[in-house]
Amino acid sequence: MKTLIAAVANAEDTDGDGQVSVEEIILKDTSGVSVNSATLQAAININDSSRVLLLPEGVTPSQVLTQLEWLNQLVPLNSLRIALASNDTLPEASVSLSIEPVSLLEAAVVAASGGGSYTDDSVDFVAASALLSLVTPDKSVVSSSDLRQMLNTYTNAEGVTFKGAVAERLSVTVSQLNDALTGGGNFDADAQDVDLDIVSGMLKVSLLDLQDALHTNTNSEGVTNFSAVADVLGVSSGDLADALVLSRVETVNTLHFVQGLNTMSLPNKPRVPYTARSLAETIGDVTLIIRLNKTTQRFEVYVPAIETDDGFTLHRGEGYIINTTVAKSHAFTGKVWVDAPPVSDSSGVLPAPSSGLGLSTWAFVLAGKLPVELQRDVPMTFRLTDALTGLVLMESRSDDLDNPVAELSGNNFKFSMVDQLKRSVVNLGDEFKLEVFDTEDRLIGVGDLRIDPNDLSHAFKVTDVSYNELPELSRLLPNYPNPFNPETWIPFEINYGSEVEISIYDISGKLVRTIDLGFQHAGIYTTRDRAAYWDGKSELGESVASGIYFYSISAKGDKLSFTSTRQMVILK
């Protein structure tokens, strides 16, 4: 103390202001080394009982030093003590210690004093920690509890949070921290006319990773740090820029459709994905769209005239069969596919390869709606046969998901007939029979159809299926009319499939006529188009005389048989 007093007494007022400043005092330590003015001022302040201390009560410089080390600020303890004693505020002390940003010293003091409580109830800590985990340099995971604790540690008693310190501890930027706490940024791809599918495809990164990188590095004002995005994705900034630019480019490709069947794929990517319905409406005069589902290897059919929904969604790289009733061209506008788009000729018109008008109908659809009696949630078998040859063209169970040509959904059915070698699958005048069977192989529905010119033009045929009611018992019913002359109908019911034969006898029991009906499915045969018919003639073709006759039925199945006899009268 005596040395200090002597130094003050010997100091010269070099600036002539009538006072001696700290800078004008020359003081040497015990080693003879001059003490700098900051150290001297610190010594004076420490002994000034009226001075307001910069550290809270109970907090020591050593504790603050430890916190500074956590914030990657390395300063000597003695320098810290001098800075705290020689400056009036913590920011001034930070400047003297070359701590940047200056708030880190105050944050260290707050942490050394035990911190406070971060009270922003709007923060989703789970979501915020997930966003921060995406941007840490070493991909380290930031847990929600760690984030909450860190925010509390660097929040003072007045509720002020030193986010620079929190960001430093988490190895992220303050902007990234703020974005995470406010829910992150939101990269608006639509507003920027960017197709993220194209970008992810070009960069060969997942769409989810691309979205995360863009959202994480977009601040709350909508400004995106694309350099940081590239770093997160592990790509160059140039490649990212090229992908973003290309994803904004739109192309126009015109396809020419001939009247009849055409094959096409989408030449570019539409802003809104096409459904079968929207594509048909866009092209116009479309009666049929068929695609082969690559996953299930099943043909899927959309017939605009009978559908009530939007149908399947069209995708890149898939081929579609389109039937149009008139020749036309349509310009498709959209973004480029990631893969190279089709190359057009100088006119910009792309052909849609077609069968051409008058050539074979190599794709055709049979469709219809089941009657209400068959709208049941039980397996059924559908069988399509050539009515002239009896050849079975298609057979499918309603619960068979592997059948490539049948679509059986709800109350509707659609059968696709496609020859990929483009040979005709139907011709004018062809006749088909559609039969529906239950699980016991009993006929429960039937439809007959004939191909006409309009069907060929539209490449589809809608047919009605009538319900074949199954009786509980087999019965031979009264003929009608009765008495009759010269013809009558003999109705019957059988509840199993069988070979049916009607035998007619006279009053003496002599066989007059045998009517072989062949195999008949279980059903009710009572109408004139289904009942057995007798024209009143014998086996020799002679008209029989008036009188009483008997008719018998014989129905022989694999396991069951049925016989019955009734009486009828011919009255001439």
XYZ file of C-alpha atoms in Angstrom:
572
model
C 0.000 0.000 0.000
C 2.887 2.345 0.844
C 4.366 1.659 -2.578
C 1.059 2.552 -4.245
C 0.727 5.764 -2.206
C 4.283 6.730 -3.124
C 3.607 6.055 -6.804
C 0.507 8.234 -6.709
C 2.446 10.988 -4.929
C 5.212 10.890 -7.519
C 2.852 10.842 -10.502
C 2.947 13.839 -12.830
C -0.109 15.562 -14.245
C 1.100 15.223 -17.828
C -2.126 16.367 -19.473
C -2.464 19.403 -17.184
C -6.062 18.683 -16.179
C -5.269 19.132 -12.480
C -5.786 15.417 -11.746
C -3.644 12.322 -11.789
C -5.119 9.497 -13.890
C -4.322 5.809 -13.598
C -2.376 5.994 -16.846
C -0.089 8.662 -15.295
C 0.823 6.503 -12.288
C 4.040 4.529 -12.638
C 3.995 1.444 -10.410
C 6.312 -1.546 -10.399
C 5.765 -4.940 -8.809
C 8.248 -6.723 -6.546
C 10.120 -7.947 -9.608
C 10.590 -4.441 -10.888
C 8.151 -4.925 -13.772
C 5.791 -2.051 -14.486
C 2.130 -2.740 -13.648
C -0.216 -1.890 -16.530
C -3.019 0.569 -16.047
C -5.759 -2.089 -16.265
C -4.222 -4.097 -13.462
C -3.713 -0.951 -11.425
C -7.342 0.099 -11.977
C -8.468 -3.368 -10.979
C -6.493 -3.169 -7.771
C -8.006 0.215 -6.986
C -11.555 -1.009 -7.746
C -11.175 -4.108 -5.601
C -10.424 -1.909 -2.649
C -13.298 0.456 -3.451
C -16.098 -0.543 -1.082
C -18.592 1.679 -2.908
C -18.109 -0.093 -6.256
C -20.933 -2.322 -7.620
C -19.527 -5.799 -8.285
C -20.094 -7.395 -11.725
C -20.518 -10.919 -10.349
C -23.595 -11.928 -8.343
C -23.074 -12.808 -4.726
C -21.668 -16.295 -4.347
C -20.300 -16.506 -7.905
C -16.522 -16.625 -8.220
C -14.306 -15.843 -11.218
C -13.217 -19.494 -11.233
C -16.822 -20.615 -11.738
C -17.267 -18.105 -14.561
C -14.018 -19.305 -16.122
C -15.329 -22.886 -16.163
C -18.485 -21.760 -17.916
C -16.461 -19.794 -20.467
C -14.484 -22.921 -21.251
C -17.786 -24.725 -21.978
C -18.441 -21.938 -24.477
C -15.027 -22.402 -26.110
C -13.718 -19.115 -24.648
C -10.257 -19.674 -23.175
C -8.966 -16.791 -21.021
C -6.489 -16.782 -18.117
C -8.086 -16.605 -14.690
C -6.023 -13.554 -13.750
C -7.098 -11.745 -16.921
C -10.713 -12.510 -16.098
C -10.320 -11.144 -12.602
C -8.686 -7.963 -13.886
C -11.398 -7.505 -16.552
C -14.177 -7.964 -14.015
C -12.537 -5.527 -11.595
C -11.450 -2.884 -14.087
C -14.683 -2.521 -16.113
C -18.067 -1.169 -15.164
C -20.174 -3.635 -17.207
C -19.882 -7.217 -18.349
C -19.985 -6.249 -22.071
C -17.026 -3.903 -21.443
C -15.213 -6.725 -19.671
C -15.943 -8.990 -22.646
C -14.398 -6.491 -25.040
C -11.279 -6.225 -22.908
C -11.000 -10.026 -22.960
C -11.686 -10.213 -26.735
C -14.713 -12.453 -26.148
C -16.993 -12.526 -29.207
C -19.904 -12.189 -29.021
C -19.752 -10.102 -25.871
C -22.950 -11.724 -24.549
C -21.075 -14.966 -23.884
C -19.475 -13.541 -20.734
C -22.844 -12.527 -19.336
C -24.202 -15.961 -20.301
C -21.317 -17.608 -18.462
C -22.071 -15.537 -15.365
C -25.765 -16.522 -15.556
C -24.829 -20.199 -15.891
C -22.382 -19.941 -12.979
C -25.157 -18.510 -10.832
C -27.425 -21.483 -11.592
C -29.475 -20.114 -14.497
C -33.209 -19.504 -14.522
C -36.304 -20.853 -16.259
C -37.093 -20.719 -19.989
C -40.845 -20.110 -20.058
C -41.913 -19.986 -23.735
C -44.906 -22.355 -23.676
C -45.258 -22.277 -27.458
C -42.081 -24.292 -28.005
C -42.434 -27.939 -29.007
C -39.220 -29.249 -27.480
C -39.501 -32.656 -29.131
C -39.859 -31.145 -32.604
C -37.213 -28.488 -31.923
C -34.671 -31.036 -30.722
C -35.377 -33.198 -33.781
C -34.710 -30.251 -36.096
C -31.489 -29.378 -34.270
C -30.300 -32.977 -34.502
C -30.405 -32.634 -38.284
C -27.969 -29.708 -38.355
C -25.371 -30.558 -35.739
C -22.004 -30.916 -37.520
C -21.362 -34.431 -36.227
C -25.037 -35.480 -36.562
C -25.189 -35.853 -32.785
C -28.652 -36.222 -31.304
C -30.062 -33.324 -29.309
C -32.624 -34.631 -26.847
C -35.594 -32.541 -25.791
C -34.486 -32.717 -22.146
C -30.975 -31.505 -23.020
C -32.411 -28.618 -25.031
C -34.735 -27.582 -22.213
C -31.917 -27.787 -19.641
C -29.590 -25.747 -21.849
C -32.184 -23.006 -22.291
C -32.798 -22.885 -18.536
C -29.056 -22.711 -17.851
C -28.622 -19.592 -19.972
C -31.784 -17.748 -18.929
C -31.322 -15.057 -16.254
C -33.626 -14.011 -13.443
C -35.327 -11.443 -15.677
C -36.253 -14.155 -18.201
C -33.672 -13.114 -20.798
C -32.194 -16.119 -22.611
C -28.708 -15.899 -24.086
C -29.372 -17.948 -27.202
C -25.877 -17.339 -28.542
C -24.521 -19.391 -25.655
C -27.138 -22.113 -26.159
C -26.284 -22.269 -29.867
C -22.560 -22.455 -29.049
C -23.106 -25.342 -26.658
C -25.212 -27.209 -29.247
C -22.796 -26.435 -32.124
C -25.492 -24.768 -34.224
C -26.094 -21.213 -35.370
C -28.370 -18.814 -33.546
C -30.574 -18.720 -36.645
C -30.899 -22.502 -36.623
C -31.734 -22.439 -32.924
C -34.385 -19.758 -33.398
C -35.918 -21.624 -36.334
C -36.056 -24.829 -34.305
C -37.699 -23.086 -31.346
C -40.289 -21.426 -33.577
C -41.054 -24.644 -35.407
C -38.335 -24.336 -38.015
C -38.494 -22.613 -41.325
C -40.823 -23.684 -44.071
C -39.373 -24.061 -47.533
C -42.401 -23.331 -49.717
C -41.718 -25.409 -52.817
C -44.997 -24.376 -54.458
C -44.298 -20.676 -54.011
C -40.843 -21.125 -55.527
C -42.184 -23.396 -58.288
C -39.762 -26.147 -57.297
C -40.593 -29.817 -57.843
C -38.865 -31.609 -54.980
C -39.376 -35.040 -56.574
C -37.270 -33.929 -59.527
C -34.612 -32.394 -57.267
C -34.332 -35.512 -55.095
C -34.144 -37.713 -58.180
C -31.376 -35.665 -59.773
C -29.346 -35.481 -56.563
C -30.058 -39.144 -55.752
C -31.141 -38.321 -52.215
C -34.374 -39.298 -50.528
C -37.283 -36.889 -50.729
C -37.560 -36.898 -46.932
C -33.885 -35.968 -46.470
C -34.233 -33.185 -49.041
C -37.323 -31.771 -47.342
C -35.661 -31.922 -43.917
C -32.546 -30.150 -45.197
C -34.555 -27.388 -46.887
C -36.903 -26.805 -43.954
C -34.087 -26.862 -41.419
C -32.022 -24.327 -43.335
C -34.903 -21.979 -44.102
C -35.464 -19.308 -41.482
C -38.740 -17.887 -40.260
C -38.543 -15.162 -42.929
C -38.450 -17.797 -45.658
C -34.779 -17.266 -46.553
C -32.988 -20.520 -47.366
C -29.275 -21.122 -46.884
C -28.743 -23.350 -49.929
C -25.055 -23.764 -49.189
C -25.963 -25.290 -45.838
C -28.576 -27.468 -47.563
C -25.915 -28.797 -49.932
C -23.596 -29.546 -47.003
C -26.310 -31.458 -45.152
C -27.121 -33.513 -48.262
C -23.478 -34.134 -49.111
C -23.738 -32.608 -52.602
C -22.100 -29.629 -54.235
C -23.815 -26.252 -54.256
C -23.601 -26.269 -58.057
C -25.406 -29.598 -58.376
C -28.099 -28.397 -55.985
C -28.538 -25.177 -57.963
C -28.770 -27.096 -61.264
C -31.387 -29.453 -59.840
C -33.459 -26.560 -58.476
C -33.350 -24.759 -61.826
C -34.280 -27.854 -63.841
C -37.157 -28.603 -61.481
C -38.711 -25.266 -62.497
C -38.531 -25.919 -66.249
C -41.787 -26.754 -68.043
C -42.003 -28.536 -71.379
C -44.808 -28.947 -73.908
C -45.139 -32.257 -75.755
C -47.950 -32.998 -78.182
C -49.237 -36.546 -78.647
C -51.231 -37.537 -81.717
C -54.015 -40.068 -81.185
C -55.599 -41.978 -84.045
C -59.187 -43.123 -83.937
C -59.240 -46.424 -82.085
C -56.656 -47.989 -79.808
C -53.485 -46.096 -78.882
C -50.615 -46.740 -76.498
C -48.998 -43.870 -74.626
C -46.982 -42.834 -71.605
C -46.905 -39.406 -70.013
C -44.280 -37.289 -71.843
C -43.797 -34.923 -68.905
C -44.775 -34.531 -65.281
C -48.032 -32.607 -64.753
C -48.359 -30.122 -61.921
C -51.312 -32.127 -60.631
C -51.023 -35.899 -61.132
C -53.436 -37.287 -63.685
C -56.076 -39.760 -62.637
C -57.739 -41.970 -65.207
C -60.777 -39.688 -65.110
C -58.848 -36.422 -65.486
C -56.741 -37.844 -68.332
C -59.864 -38.960 -70.193
C -61.417 -35.523 -69.720
C -58.196 -33.773 -70.754
C -57.775 -35.706 -74.008
C -61.496 -35.927 -74.750
C -63.497 -38.607 -76.614
C -61.786 -41.325 -74.566
C -63.876 -44.447 -73.968
C -61.317 -46.724 -72.341
C -58.031 -46.594 -70.415
C -56.104 -49.740 -69.476
C -52.860 -50.049 -67.568
C -50.776 -52.981 -66.379
C -50.071 -52.597 -62.677
C -46.370 -53.432 -62.350
C -46.714 -54.469 -58.727
C -49.659 -56.851 -59.056
C -49.167 -57.678 -62.761
C -52.909 -57.116 -63.210
C -54.641 -55.137 -65.911
C -56.582 -52.235 -64.419
C -59.418 -50.740 -66.428
C -61.176 -47.393 -66.415
C -64.328 -46.912 -68.494
C -65.407 -43.246 -68.195
C -68.995 -43.973 -69.236
C -69.685 -46.248 -66.267
C -67.203 -45.226 -63.559
C -68.171 -43.081 -60.577
C -64.701 -42.536 -59.091
C -61.447 -41.027 -60.386
C -59.771 -44.357 -61.089
C -56.052 -45.045 -60.828
C -53.293 -42.420 -60.787
C -50.948 -42.237 -63.770
C -47.205 -42.507 -63.143
C -43.942 -41.942 -64.962
C -42.667 -44.812 -67.065
C -45.986 -46.681 -67.271
C -47.671 -47.555 -70.548
C -51.395 -47.003 -71.062
C -53.868 -48.212 -73.666
C -56.199 -45.397 -74.711
C -59.211 -45.782 -76.989
C -60.490 -42.632 -78.675
C -63.517 -42.409 -80.929
C -61.957 -39.668 -83.088
C -58.425 -38.850 -84.212
C -56.931 -35.892 -82.365
C -53.807 -34.307 -80.901
C -53.262 -33.072 -77.370
C -50.463 -30.925 -75.929
C -49.217 -32.069 -72.519
C -47.580 -29.376 -70.369
C -45.460 -30.276 -67.368
C -42.072 -30.533 -65.721
C -39.340 -32.770 -67.076
C -39.066 -36.264 -65.677
C -35.865 -37.109 -63.847
C -35.191 -39.664 -66.574
C -34.776 -38.334 -70.094
C -38.143 -37.404 -71.644
C -39.203 -38.863 -75.007
C -37.493 -37.251 -77.983
C -39.888 -35.503 -80.341
C -39.393 -34.721 -83.993
C -38.904 -31.192 -85.252
C -42.630 -30.518 -85.064
C -42.735 -31.320 -81.368
C -45.419 -33.947 -81.986
C -45.024 -37.376 -80.394
C -46.873 -40.296 -81.954
C -49.086 -42.481 -79.795
C -48.621 -45.918 -81.457
C -52.018 -47.246 -82.441
C -53.843 -50.125 -83.994
C -55.265 -47.690 -86.498
C -58.828 -47.434 -87.723
C -60.101 -50.632 -89.283
C -57.342 -52.814 -87.854
C -57.718 -55.506 -85.208
C -59.318 -54.772 -81.856
C -56.424 -56.025 -79.738
C -57.740 -54.620 -76.449
C -61.315 -54.926 -75.256
C -63.166 -54.758 -71.941
C -66.340 -56.469 -70.826
C -67.942 -54.649 -67.915
C -71.148 -54.608 -65.969
C -72.898 -54.363 -62.641
C -74.120 -57.278 -60.591
C -77.824 -57.497 -59.724
C -78.727 -56.662 -56.148
C -79.158 -60.355 -55.306
C -75.482 -60.965 -56.106
C -74.139 -57.956 -54.257
C -72.840 -60.079 -51.441
C -69.571 -60.302 -49.585
C -68.906 -63.958 -50.405
C -66.586 -65.510 -53.000
C -68.034 -66.025 -56.472
C -66.562 -67.461 -59.648
C -66.933 -65.647 -62.963
C -66.635 -67.622 -66.190
C -66.591 -66.143 -69.678
C -67.135 -68.541 -72.571
C -67.472 -68.311 -76.319
C -71.188 -68.898 -76.855
C -70.619 -70.664 -80.191
C -67.688 -72.943 -79.345
C -68.126 -73.287 -75.577
C -64.446 -72.424 -75.139
C -63.748 -70.949 -71.706
C -61.978 -67.635 -72.317
C -61.584 -66.542 -68.717
C -62.406 -67.823 -65.251
C -61.760 -65.969 -62.015
C -62.847 -66.029 -58.392
C -63.864 -62.738 -56.847
C -61.292 -63.247 -54.077
C -58.458 -64.126 -56.473
C -56.128 -61.126 -56.276
C -53.607 -62.689 -58.653
C -55.872 -62.883 -61.689
C -54.332 -60.527 -64.269
C -57.450 -59.743 -66.315
C -60.388 -59.577 -63.892
C -61.359 -56.644 -61.698
C -64.080 -57.592 -59.265
C -64.774 -54.797 -56.833
C -67.939 -53.971 -54.981
C -70.897 -54.461 -57.291
C -68.958 -54.105 -60.532
C -66.914 -56.385 -62.712
C -64.507 -55.669 -65.557
C -62.650 -58.184 -67.694
C -59.718 -57.077 -69.807
C -58.796 -58.842 -73.009
C -55.429 -57.607 -74.278
C -53.162 -59.137 -76.902
C -49.794 -57.419 -76.644
C -48.937 -58.680 -80.139
C -51.929 -56.615 -81.272
C -53.966 -59.472 -82.669
C -57.733 -59.223 -82.542
C -59.376 -60.379 -79.309
C -62.974 -59.733 -80.451
C -64.689 -59.404 -83.800
C -67.981 -58.063 -85.027
C -70.792 -60.495 -84.215
C -68.902 -62.476 -81.564
C -71.189 -63.883 -78.869
C -70.177 -64.543 -75.287
C -71.795 -65.963 -72.178
C -70.875 -64.699 -68.728
C -71.760 -67.014 -65.858
C -71.455 -66.463 -62.117
C -71.172 -69.424 -59.727
C -71.356 -69.715 -55.949
C -68.899 -71.669 -53.799
C -70.845 -74.894 -54.495
C -70.426 -74.349 -58.246
C -74.105 -73.500 -58.674
C -75.012 -70.971 -61.342
C -76.296 -67.817 -59.650
C -75.955 -65.258 -62.446
C -75.828 -65.218 -66.227
C -75.392 -62.678 -69.003
C -75.364 -62.992 -72.797
C -73.693 -60.485 -75.070
C -73.040 -59.923 -78.746
C -70.383 -57.582 -80.140
C -71.786 -54.836 -82.369
C -70.053 -52.013 -84.323
C -70.515 -49.505 -81.491
C -68.790 -51.901 -79.083
C -65.774 -52.168 -81.382
C -65.620 -48.383 -81.740
C -65.611 -47.867 -77.971
C -63.489 -50.968 -77.192
C -65.795 -52.026 -74.387
C -69.147 -53.693 -73.836
C -71.436 -53.258 -70.866
C -73.594 -56.275 -70.172
C -76.372 -57.007 -67.716
C -76.168 -60.041 -65.468
C -79.473 -61.570 -64.432
C -79.868 -63.385 -61.144
C -80.410 -67.134 -61.321
C -82.450 -67.902 -58.234
C -81.668 -71.222 -56.566
C -84.659 -73.211 -55.264
C -84.539 -74.998 -51.946
C -86.013 -78.186 -53.461
C -86.223 -79.822 -56.871
C -89.787 -79.813 -58.256
C -91.724 -80.639 -61.395
C -94.422 -77.997 -61.880
C -97.756 -77.991 -63.786
C -97.376 -77.465 -67.508
C -98.949 -74.447 -69.179
C -101.263 -74.032 -70.880
C -103.204 -77.089 -69.785
C -105.304 -78.293 -71.531
C -103.353 -77.279 -74.638
C -103.276 -77.581 -78.394
C -100.818 -78.118 -79.916
C -97.920 -76.943 -77.690
C -97.111 -76.552 -74.015
C -94.285 -75.612 -71.667
C -93.154 -77.835 -68.809
C -91.612 -75.843 -65.919
C -89.355 -77.313 -63.255
C -86.928 -76.383 -60.506
C -83.706 -78.177 -59.578
C -81.402 -77.320 -56.705
C -78.269 -78.982 -58.082
C -76.569 -79.245 -61.453
C -77.741 -82.318 -63.338
C -78.510 -84.013 -66.649
C -82.212 -83.311 -67.206
C -84.572 -85.372 -69.330
C -88.337 -85.035 -69.816
C -90.274 -88.184 -70.810
C -93.886 -88.103 -72.091
C -96.226 -91.133 -71.913
C -99.767 -91.781 -73.134
C -102.582 -93.092 -70.938
C -101.422 -96.688 -71.498
C -97.899 -95.941 -70.312
C -96.325 -96.051 -73.753
C -93.379 -93.678 -74.231
C -94.411 -91.019 -76.729
C -91.524 -88.550 -76.648
C -88.213 -87.948 -74.850
C -86.930 -84.378 -74.520
C -83.234 -84.373 -73.597
C -82.361 -81.005 -72.042
C -78.749 -81.971 -71.362
C -76.853 -80.560 -68.419
C -78.719 -77.836 -66.561
C -77.421 -75.760 -63.695
C -79.380 -75.493 -60.481
C -82.119 -72.947 -60.979
C -85.746 -72.131 -61.678
C -86.871 -73.040 -65.194
C -90.394 -71.678 -65.332
C -90.438 -69.027 -68.042
C -90.999 -69.922 -71.680
C -87.381 -69.215 -72.551
C -86.164 -71.661 -69.871
C -88.894 -74.299 -69.372
C -88.980 -77.539 -71.395
C -91.002 -77.172 -74.589
C -93.213 -79.862 -76.193
C -94.794 -79.276 -79.559
C -97.355 -82.084 -79.118
C -95.546 -84.465 -81.476
C -94.159 -87.963 -81.070
C -90.601 -89.115 -81.649
C -91.571 -89.684 -85.308
C -92.781 -86.101 -85.656
C -96.466 -87.000 -85.771
C -99.054 -84.949 -83.893
C -100.514 -86.971 -81.040
C -104.219 -87.435 -80.443
C -106.333 -85.708 -77.828
C -106.316 -87.273 -74.402
C -104.548 -87.585 -71.095
C -100.753 -87.791 -71.072
C -98.147 -88.043 -68.360
C -94.795 -86.247 -68.234
C -91.866 -87.218 -66.018
C -88.608 -85.481 -65.157
C -85.314 -87.199 -64.462
C -82.513 -85.033 -63.029
C -79.298 -86.962 -62.385
C -76.374 -85.227 -60.717
C -73.021 -86.472 -59.465
C -74.435 -87.408 -56.080
C -78.154 -86.613 -56.258
C -81.055 -87.622 -58.486
C -84.663 -86.527 -58.745
C -87.729 -87.898 -60.543
C -91.334 -86.769 -60.591
C -94.426 -87.263 -62.770
C -97.467 -85.108 -63.537
C -100.515 -85.245 -65.812
C -101.535 -83.047 -68.761
C -104.329 -82.954 -71.343
C -104.316 -82.349 -75.087
C -107.683 -81.020 -76.218
C -108.244 -80.582 -79.942
